mmCIF file of C-alpha atoms in Angstrom:
data_model
loop_
_atom_site.group_PDB
_atom_site.id
_atom_site.type_symbol
_atom_site.label_atom_id
_atom_site.label_comp_id
_atom_site.label_asym_id
_atom_site.label_seq_id
_atom_site.Cartn_x
_atom_site.Cartn_y
_atom_site.Cartn_z
ATOM 1 C CA MET A 1 -30.949 -19.470 0.272
ATOM 2 C CA ASN A 2 -32.601 -16.860 -1.943
ATOM 3 C CA THR A 3 -30.712 -16.772 -5.234
ATOM 4 C CA LYS A 4 -33.154 -14.387 -6.928
ATOM 5 C CA GLN A 5 -31.387 -11.688 -8.927
ATOM 6 C CA LYS A 6 -31.914 -8.212 -7.444
ATOM 7 C CA PRO A 7 -30.157 -5.737 -9.751
ATOM 8 C CA ILE A 8 -32.337 -2.731 -8.851
ATOM 9 C CA SER A 9 -32.161 -3.358 -5.109
ATOM 10 C CA GLU A 10 -28.404 -3.830 -5.205
ATOM 11 C CA PHE A 11 -27.935 -0.708 -7.346
ATOM 12 C CA ILE A 12 -29.959 1.665 -5.188
ATOM 13 C CA GLU A 13 -28.561 0.287 -1.934
ATOM 14 C CA LYS A 14 -25.031 0.811 -3.262
ATOM 15 C CA TYR A 15 -25.416 4.255 -4.804
ATOM 16 C CA PHE A 16 -28.504 5.918 -3.272
ATOM 17 C CA LEU A 17 -26.911 6.946 0.009
ATOM 18 C CA HIS A 18 -27.896 10.534 0.767
ATOM 19 C CA PHE A 19 -30.632 13.159 0.519
ATOM 20 C CA ASN A 20 -33.656 12.237 -1.627
ATOM 21 C CA ALA A 21 -31.873 9.146 -2.907
ATOM 22 C CA ALA A 22 -31.512 7.819 0.646
ATOM 23 C CA SER A 23 -35.147 8.693 1.386
ATOM 24 C CA LEU A 24 -36.154 6.600 -1.619
ATOM 25 C CA VAL A 25 -34.314 3.563 -0.219
ATOM 26 C CA ASP A 26 -35.722 4.081 3.271
ATOM 27 C CA ALA A 27 -39.260 4.381 1.903
ATOM 28 C CA ALA A 28 -38.873 1.213 -0.169
ATOM 29 C CA LYS A 29 -37.583 -0.739 2.820
ATOM 30 C CA GLY A 30 -40.407 0.633 4.956
ATOM 31 C CA TYR A 31 -42.958 -0.539 2.366
ATOM 32 C CA GLU A 32 -41.280 -3.953 2.362
ATOM 33 C CA ASP A 33 -41.475 -4.114 6.161
ATOM 34 C CA GLN A 34 -45.203 -3.377 6.012
ATOM 35 C CA LEU A 35 -45.838 -6.237 3.609
ATOM 36 C CA ASN A 36 -43.662 -8.624 5.620
ATOM 37 C CA GLN A 37 -45.632 -7.940 8.792
ATOM 38 C CA GLY A 38 -48.927 -8.634 7.032
ATOM 39 C CA SER A 39 -50.053 -5.038 6.663
ATOM 40 C CA LYS A 40 -52.019 -3.943 3.627
ATOM 41 C CA MET A 41 -51.114 -0.981 1.429
ATOM 42 C CA LEU A 42 -53.098 1.801 -0.186
ATOM 43 C CA VAL A 43 -51.456 3.489 -3.164
ATOM 44 C CA SER A 44 -52.769 6.883 -4.270
ATOM 45 C CA LEU A 45 -52.166 8.193 -7.794
ATOM 46 C CA ALA A 46 -52.294 11.899 -8.534
ATOM 47 C CA GLY A 47 -50.755 13.725 -11.469
ATOM 48 C CA ALA A 48 -50.657 12.094 -14.881
ATOM 49 C CA MET A 49 -49.189 8.771 -13.788
ATOM 50 C CA SER A 50 -51.242 6.726 -16.244
ATOM 51 C CA THR A 51 -50.210 8.897 -19.190
ATOM 52 C CA ALA A 52 -46.625 8.518 -17.933
ATOM 53 C CA GLU A 53 -47.206 4.749 -18.450
ATOM 54 C CA LEU A 54 -46.679 3.792 -14.824
ATOM 55 C CA GLY A 55 -48.892 0.827 -15.654
ATOM 56 C CA LYS A 56 -45.892 -0.979 -17.123
ATOM 57 C CA ILE A 57 -44.696 -1.701 -13.587
ATOM 58 C CA PHE A 58 -47.715 -0.846 -11.425
ATOM 59 C CA ALA A 59 -49.758 -3.610 -13.076
ATOM 60 C CA GLU A 60 -47.222 -6.160 -11.856
ATOM 61 C CA MET A 61 -47.402 -4.713 -8.328
ATOM 62 C CA ILE A 62 -51.148 -5.370 -8.455
ATOM 63 C CA ARG A 63 -50.728 -8.889 -9.825
ATOM 64 C CA GLN A 64 -48.247 -9.732 -7.080
ATOM 65 C CA ASP A 65 -50.601 -8.484 -4.335
ATOM 66 C CA LYS A 66 -48.295 -5.678 -3.226
ATOM 67 C CA VAL A 67 -51.175 -3.182 -3.559
ATOM 68 C CA HIS A 68 -54.471 -3.816 -1.801
ATOM 69 C CA ILE A 69 -56.517 -0.714 -2.555
ATOM 70 C CA ILE A 70 -56.025 2.274 -4.879
ATOM 71 C CA SER A 71 -57.100 5.878 -4.643
ATOM 72 C CA CYS A 72 -56.745 7.758 -7.912
ATOM 73 C CA THR A 73 -58.033 10.750 -9.775
ATOM 74 C CA GLY A 74 -60.621 10.256 -12.488
ATOM 75 C CA ALA A 75 -57.933 11.197 -14.993
ATOM 76 C CA ASN A 76 -55.642 8.345 -13.938
ATOM 77 C CA LEU A 77 -58.601 5.959 -13.965
ATOM 78 C CA GLU A 78 -59.403 6.677 -17.603
ATOM 79 C CA GLU A 79 -55.991 7.559 -19.015
ATOM 80 C CA ASP A 80 -54.599 4.078 -18.462
ATOM 81 C CA VAL A 81 -57.460 2.748 -20.596
ATOM 82 C CA MET A 82 -56.890 5.488 -23.172
ATOM 83 C CA ASN A 83 -53.259 4.451 -23.479
ATOM 84 C CA LEU A 84 -54.403 0.859 -23.898
ATOM 85 C CA VAL A 85 -56.682 1.616 -26.857
ATOM 86 C CA ALA A 86 -54.938 4.561 -28.556
ATOM 87 C CA HIS A 87 -51.209 4.322 -27.804
ATOM 88 C CA SER A 88 -50.018 4.644 -31.411
ATOM 89 C CA HIS A 89 -51.966 7.887 -31.839
ATOM 90 C CA TYR A 90 -50.282 9.671 -28.937
ATOM 91 C CA LYS A 91 -47.814 12.395 -29.872
ATOM 92 C CA ARG A 92 -44.713 13.221 -27.847
ATOM 93 C CA VAL A 93 -43.593 16.858 -27.780
ATOM 94 C CA PRO A 94 -40.102 16.870 -26.239
ATOM 95 C CA ASN A 95 -39.762 20.636 -26.789
ATOM 96 C CA TYR A 96 -42.952 21.431 -24.873
ATOM 97 C CA ARG A 97 -41.233 24.175 -22.870
ATOM 98 C CA ASP A 98 -40.773 26.165 -26.080
ATOM 99 C CA LEU A 99 -44.357 25.982 -27.357
ATOM 100 C CA THR A 100 -46.092 29.260 -28.139
ATOM 101 C CA ALA A 101 -49.770 29.957 -27.644
ATOM 102 C CA GLN A 102 -50.213 29.392 -31.395
ATOM 103 C CA ASP A 103 -48.457 26.019 -31.146
ATOM 104 C CA GLU A 104 -50.852 25.024 -28.367
ATOM 105 C CA TRP A 105 -53.842 26.154 -30.446
ATOM 106 C CA ASP A 106 -52.605 24.077 -33.371
ATOM 107 C CA LEU A 107 -52.469 21.009 -31.117
ATOM 108 C CA LEU A 108 -56.045 21.677 -29.996
ATOM 109 C CA GLU A 109 -57.259 21.874 -33.599
ATOM 110 C CA LYS A 110 -55.603 18.517 -34.283
ATOM 111 C CA GLY A 111 -57.482 16.975 -31.345
ATOM 112 C CA LEU A 112 -54.305 16.574 -29.298
ATOM 113 C CA ASN A 113 -54.671 17.380 -25.610
ATOM 114 C CA ARG A 114 -51.249 18.019 -24.079
ATOM 115 C CA VAL A 115 -50.004 16.679 -20.742
ATOM 116 C CA THR A 116 -46.457 18.060 -20.386
ATOM 117 C CA ASP A 117 -44.555 16.299 -23.218
ATOM 118 C CA THR A 118 -47.347 13.925 -24.252
ATOM 119 C CA CYS A 119 -50.506 14.634 -26.254
ATOM 120 C CA ILE A 120 -53.575 12.439 -25.817
ATOM 121 C CA PRO A 121 -55.559 11.993 -29.067
ATOM 122 C CA GLU A 122 -59.159 13.012 -28.497
ATOM 123 C CA GLU A 123 -60.844 10.996 -31.236
ATOM 124 C CA GLU A 124 -59.020 7.707 -30.724
ATOM 125 C CA ALA A 125 -58.876 7.915 -26.908
ATOM 126 C CA PHE A 126 -61.802 9.905 -25.499
ATOM 127 C CA ARG A 127 -64.440 9.144 -28.120
ATOM 128 C CA ARG A 128 -63.448 5.510 -28.552
ATOM 129 C CA ILE A 129 -64.105 4.876 -24.869
ATOM 130 C CA GLN A 130 -67.178 7.114 -24.797
ATOM 131 C CA GLU A 131 -68.933 5.035 -27.456
ATOM 132 C CA HIS A 132 -68.871 1.963 -25.233
ATOM 133 C CA ILE A 133 -69.069 3.357 -21.691
ATOM 134 C CA VAL A 134 -72.273 5.253 -22.532
ATOM 135 C CA LYS A 135 -73.951 1.954 -23.409
ATOM 136 C CA ILE A 136 -72.960 0.540 -20.019
ATOM 137 C CA TRP A 137 -74.318 3.616 -18.212
ATOM 138 C CA HIS A 138 -77.621 3.328 -20.094
ATOM 139 C CA GLU A 139 -77.865 -0.402 -19.430
ATOM 140 C CA ALA A 140 -77.326 0.086 -15.704
ATOM 141 C CA GLU A 141 -79.944 2.824 -15.531
ATOM 142 C CA ALA A 142 -82.460 0.746 -17.464
ATOM 143 C CA ASN A 143 -81.969 -2.056 -14.934
ATOM 144 C CA GLY A 144 -82.292 0.297 -11.981
ATOM 145 C CA GLU A 145 -78.638 -0.284 -11.048
ATOM 146 C CA ARG A 146 -76.026 2.148 -9.761
ATOM 147 C CA TYR A 147 -72.264 1.695 -9.636
ATOM 148 C CA LEU A 148 -69.147 3.573 -8.616
ATOM 149 C CA PRO A 149 -67.081 5.137 -11.427
ATOM 150 C CA HIS A 150 -64.316 2.512 -11.320
ATOM 151 C CA GLU A 151 -66.884 -0.304 -11.341
ATOM 152 C CA TYR A 152 -68.182 0.963 -14.690
ATOM 153 C CA MET A 153 -64.615 0.971 -16.028
ATOM 154 C CA TYR A 154 -64.086 -2.564 -14.743
ATOM 155 C CA LYS A 155 -67.258 -3.642 -16.556
ATOM 156 C CA LEU A 156 -66.002 -1.963 -19.730
ATOM 157 C CA LEU A 157 -62.620 -3.706 -19.612
ATOM 158 C CA LEU A 158 -63.931 -7.136 -18.647
ATOM 159 C CA SER A 159 -66.680 -7.052 -21.296
ATOM 160 C CA GLY A 160 -64.064 -7.424 -24.026
ATOM 161 C CA VAL A 161 -65.560 -4.733 -26.260
ATOM 162 C CA LEU A 162 -62.290 -2.782 -26.281
ATOM 163 C CA GLU A 163 -60.085 -5.700 -27.329
ATOM 164 C CA GLN A 164 -60.405 -4.716 -30.979
ATOM 165 C CA TYR A 165 -58.529 -1.493 -30.196
ATOM 166 C CA TYR A 166 -55.697 -2.753 -27.971
ATOM 167 C CA GLU A 167 -52.386 -1.158 -28.950
ATOM 168 C CA ILE A 168 -50.187 -2.192 -26.027
ATOM 169 C CA ASP A 169 -49.623 -5.482 -24.258
ATOM 170 C CA ILE A 170 -52.547 -5.949 -21.873
ATOM 171 C CA LYS A 171 -50.119 -6.857 -19.084
ATOM 172 C CA ASN A 172 -48.973 -3.198 -19.085
ATOM 173 C CA SER A 173 -52.421 -1.870 -18.183
ATOM 174 C CA TRP A 174 -52.755 -1.400 -14.428
ATOM 175 C CA MET A 175 -56.493 -0.885 -14.783
ATOM 176 C CA TYR A 176 -56.904 -4.262 -16.463
ATOM 177 C CA ALA A 177 -54.832 -5.903 -13.717
ATOM 178 C CA ALA A 178 -57.041 -4.204 -11.121
ATOM 179 C CA ALA A 179 -60.234 -5.194 -12.943
ATOM 180 C CA GLU A 180 -59.159 -8.849 -13.061
ATOM 181 C CA LYS A 181 -58.722 -8.819 -9.278
ATOM 182 C CA ASN A 182 -61.753 -6.577 -8.672
ATOM 183 C CA LEU A 183 -59.330 -4.533 -6.612
ATOM 184 C CA PRO A 184 -60.971 -2.080 -4.206
ATOM 185 C CA MET A 185 -60.668 1.500 -5.378
ATOM 186 C CA VAL A 186 -61.777 5.029 -4.548
ATOM 187 C CA VAL A 187 -61.892 7.759 -7.192
ATOM 188 C CA PRO A 188 -62.596 11.068 -5.442
ATOM 189 C CA GLY A 189 -63.591 14.000 -7.626
ATOM 190 C CA TRP A 190 -64.320 11.753 -10.605
ATOM 191 C CA GLU A 191 -66.587 14.470 -11.981
ATOM 192 C CA ASP A 192 -63.666 16.593 -13.168
ATOM 193 C CA SER A 193 -62.304 13.853 -15.441
ATOM 194 C CA THR A 194 -63.091 13.579 -19.146
ATOM 195 C CA MET A 195 -65.501 10.680 -18.595
ATOM 196 C CA GLY A 196 -67.039 12.591 -15.696
ATOM 197 C CA ASN A 197 -67.557 15.602 -17.958
ATOM 198 C CA ILE A 198 -69.065 13.364 -20.643
ATOM 199 C CA PHE A 199 -71.435 11.783 -18.110
ATOM 200 C CA ALA A 200 -72.462 15.256 -16.910
ATOM 201 C CA SER A 201 -73.253 16.243 -20.491
ATOM 202 C CA TYR A 202 -75.719 13.335 -20.785
ATOM 203 C CA VAL A 203 -77.324 14.419 -17.508
ATOM 204 C CA LEU A 204 -77.668 17.977 -18.848
ATOM 205 C CA LYS A 205 -79.292 16.604 -22.002
ATOM 206 C CA GLY A 206 -81.725 14.577 -19.907
ATOM 207 C CA GLU A 207 -80.454 11.267 -21.270
ATOM 208 C CA LEU A 208 -79.081 9.924 -17.977
ATOM 209 C CA LYS A 209 -79.807 10.481 -14.285
ATOM 210 C CA ALA A 210 -77.053 11.891 -12.109
ATOM 211 C CA ASN A 211 -77.425 9.151 -9.507
ATOM 212 C CA THR A 212 -76.717 6.369 -12.017
ATOM 213 C CA VAL A 213 -73.086 6.918 -11.026
ATOM 214 C CA LYS A 214 -72.544 6.685 -7.277
ATOM 215 C CA SER A 215 -71.137 9.695 -5.479
ATOM 216 C CA GLY A 216 -67.983 10.599 -3.597
ATOM 217 C CA ILE A 217 -69.821 10.242 -0.285
ATOM 218 C CA GLU A 218 -70.534 6.633 -1.233
ATOM 219 C CA TYR A 219 -66.825 6.185 -1.931
ATOM 220 C CA MET A 220 -66.051 7.489 1.572
ATOM 221 C CA THR A 221 -68.551 5.190 3.260
ATOM 222 C CA PHE A 222 -67.211 2.236 1.280
ATOM 223 C CA LEU A 223 -63.667 3.153 2.304
ATOM 224 C CA ALA A 224 -64.704 3.453 5.950
ATOM 225 C CA ASP A 225 -66.064 -0.088 5.926
ATOM 226 C CA TRP A 226 -63.028 -1.412 4.035
ATOM 227 C CA TYR A 227 -60.595 0.243 6.431
ATOM 228 C CA THR A 228 -62.463 -1.092 9.446
ATOM 229 C CA ASP A 229 -62.461 -4.635 8.034
ATOM 230 C CA ASN A 230 -58.801 -4.665 6.950
ATOM 231 C CA SER A 231 -56.806 -2.705 9.524
ATOM 232 C CA SER A 232 -56.160 -5.384 12.149
ATOM 233 C CA ASN A 233 -52.518 -5.740 10.979
ATOM 234 C CA GLY A 234 -52.205 -2.155 9.812
ATOM 235 C CA ILE A 235 -52.745 -0.350 6.507
ATOM 236 C CA GLY A 236 -49.980 1.709 4.947
ATOM 237 C CA PHE A 237 -50.357 4.753 2.724
ATOM 238 C CA PHE A 238 -48.111 5.227 -0.312
ATOM 239 C CA GLN A 239 -48.914 8.575 -1.909
ATOM 240 C CA ILE A 240 -47.781 9.574 -5.391
ATOM 241 C CA GLY A 241 -48.317 13.312 -5.751
ATOM 242 C CA GLY A 242 -50.792 15.211 -3.607
ATOM 243 C CA GLY A 243 -54.242 16.638 -4.040
ATOM 244 C CA ILE A 244 -57.568 14.884 -3.677
ATOM 245 C CA ALA A 245 -56.242 11.411 -4.535
ATOM 246 C CA GLY A 246 -54.204 11.578 -1.319
ATOM 247 C CA ASP A 247 -56.217 13.779 1.004
ATOM 248 C CA PHE A 248 -59.574 12.051 0.442
ATOM 249 C CA PRO A 249 -58.609 8.531 1.544
ATOM 250 C CA ILE A 250 -56.222 9.523 4.343
ATOM 251 C CA CYS A 251 -59.106 11.393 6.006
ATOM 252 C CA VAL A 252 -61.026 8.167 6.608
ATOM 253 C CA VAL A 253 -59.049 7.588 9.823
ATOM 254 C CA PRO A 254 -59.926 10.851 11.607
ATOM 255 C CA MET A 255 -63.466 10.515 10.292
ATOM 256 C CA LEU A 256 -63.824 7.078 11.921
ATOM 257 C CA TYR A 257 -61.990 8.083 15.094
ATOM 258 C CA GLN A 258 -63.451 11.534 15.666
ATOM 259 C CA ASP A 259 -66.777 11.739 13.828
ATOM 260 C CA MET A 260 -67.861 8.118 14.278
ATOM 261 C CA GLU A 261 -66.237 8.046 17.745
ATOM 262 C CA ARG A 262 -64.640 4.681 17.027
ATOM 263 C CA THR A 263 -61.637 5.371 19.200
ATOM 264 C CA ASP A 264 -60.163 1.923 18.607
ATOM 265 C CA THR A 265 -59.548 2.819 14.925
ATOM 266 C CA PRO A 266 -55.815 2.423 14.224
ATOM 267 C CA PHE A 267 -53.833 5.171 12.533
ATOM 268 C CA TRP A 268 -52.256 4.529 9.148
ATOM 269 C CA SER A 269 -49.302 2.232 9.863
ATOM 270 C CA TYR A 270 -46.892 3.678 7.235
ATOM 271 C CA PHE A 271 -46.785 6.840 5.199
ATOM 272 C CA CYS A 272 -44.717 7.830 2.181
ATOM 273 C CA GLN A 273 -45.236 10.704 -0.206
ATOM 274 C CA ILE A 274 -43.449 11.230 -3.511
ATOM 275 C CA SER A 275 -43.884 14.820 -4.587
ATOM 276 C CA ASP A 276 -42.130 17.585 -6.481
ATOM 277 C CA SER A 277 -44.054 20.093 -4.345
ATOM 278 C CA THR A 278 -41.454 21.219 -1.832
ATOM 279 C CA THR A 279 -42.416 22.334 1.668
ATOM 280 C CA SER A 280 -44.636 25.366 1.169
ATOM 281 C CA TYR A 281 -47.338 27.610 2.615
ATOM 282 C CA GLY A 282 -50.764 26.111 3.042
ATOM 283 C CA SER A 283 -50.711 23.467 0.305
ATOM 284 C CA TYR A 284 -51.583 19.851 1.026
ATOM 285 C CA SER A 285 -49.003 18.565 -1.427
ATOM 286 C CA GLY A 286 -46.255 20.575 0.245
ATOM 287 C CA ALA A 287 -47.148 19.610 3.818
ATOM 288 C CA VAL A 288 -44.587 17.547 5.718
ATOM 289 C CA PRO A 289 -45.865 14.196 7.066
ATOM 290 C CA ASN A 290 -45.750 15.350 10.709
ATOM 291 C CA GLU A 291 -48.520 17.863 9.987
ATOM 292 C CA LYS A 292 -50.814 14.873 9.545
ATOM 293 C CA ILE A 293 -50.320 13.947 13.201
ATOM 294 C CA THR A 294 -52.245 17.076 14.206
ATOM 295 C CA TRP A 295 -55.179 15.968 12.017
ATOM 296 C CA GLY A 296 -55.376 12.509 13.564
ATOM 297 C CA LYS A 297 -54.221 10.725 10.413
ATOM 298 C CA LEU A 298 -50.794 9.460 11.503
ATOM 299 C CA ASP A 299 -49.490 8.343 14.880
ATOM 300 C CA ILE A 300 -46.378 9.810 16.431
ATOM 301 C CA ASN A 301 -44.647 6.470 15.793
ATOM 302 C CA THR A 302 -45.905 5.883 12.241
ATOM 303 C CA PRO A 303 -42.927 5.379 9.874
ATOM 304 C CA LYS A 304 -42.950 8.502 7.695
ATOM 305 C CA PHE A 305 -41.061 9.215 4.486
ATOM 306 C CA ILE A 306 -41.084 11.990 1.914
ATOM 307 C CA VAL A 307 -39.174 11.875 -1.359
ATOM 308 C CA GLU A 308 -39.099 15.301 -2.992
ATOM 309 C CA SER A 309 -38.527 14.288 -6.589
ATOM 310 C CA ASP A 310 -40.190 13.368 -9.873
ATOM 311 C CA ALA A 311 -42.617 10.493 -9.280
ATOM 312 C CA THR A 312 -42.019 9.148 -12.797
ATOM 313 C CA ILE A 313 -38.446 8.435 -11.663
ATOM 314 C CA VAL A 314 -38.999 7.483 -8.034
ATOM 315 C CA ALA A 315 -42.115 5.287 -8.164
ATOM 316 C CA PRO A 316 -40.778 2.802 -10.752
ATOM 317 C CA LEU A 317 -37.552 2.408 -8.729
ATOM 318 C CA ILE A 318 -39.426 1.701 -5.497
ATOM 319 C CA PHE A 319 -41.817 -0.674 -7.254
ATOM 320 C CA ALA A 320 -38.908 -2.495 -8.934
ATOM 321 C CA TYR A 321 -37.253 -2.877 -5.529
ATOM 322 C CA LEU A 322 -40.436 -4.371 -4.095
ATOM 323 C CA LEU A 323 -40.923 -6.732 -7.037
ATOM 324 C CA GLU A 324 -37.454 -8.166 -6.334
ATOM 325 C CA MET A 325 -38.450 -9.149 -2.786
#
């Protein structure tokens, strides 16, 4: 008999009975079913989930093997590490809705880059990481080596050079948990992140070669091989937000099926999207899951869920449910 305490599961099953609340429960149970049947799960992170400190619970999901591959924006890749090394220098602005243009300018002059109600400190976060990641880029280039963006971040974390700056418990960093497991990852559009911009500046100055960091096409080809090797029992897709972090990896299935003509490629075996982008006109984030059937991403029988709510509320609840399994 399982005597494990399940306060979150019991709470949401008792009170989350209708509308988006019920969708949350259904999505969590669907995720659980996928894991129980031996399927793997991709989690995509858009928005500012790392700055929202999702790592406090997402890291444990990684440690407990409830996530098997991650797709994230370059911002989420780096901002978890920024929070790790500069947490005490962050500034919360609870009245952010009332800020004037002058207030925003004042934050800029203080080196505080605002994400909704949270300001990331440029000097302690961006530059602290830059000092060390640049050395790793140069070392790779000198050795004739090339790596994907997340592989450089893994090297940075596992080298130990950042330990002197740690300001949160390392167990709350999802990137460190992923680095320890060498978890597969894709980071589409990395170039528009802060570290991507910094790397581009060194290329412009002639100090680094652009191909020292592998490209998005190389991420797609890696993902194609990973999907092919791991889809025998199904691979689910748990999408937080929308945008490139979601659309890039989900496209690997139609690419394999249609462009590579591998017609035995299975569709994604589960799909859930958490988004505050309600059904709309032409946006990817606001598209209902059934639209993905027409693109050859999901099967007609794929379990599909959409929770139209704030991911900073919904994702931790679903993850807590799954960690009580």
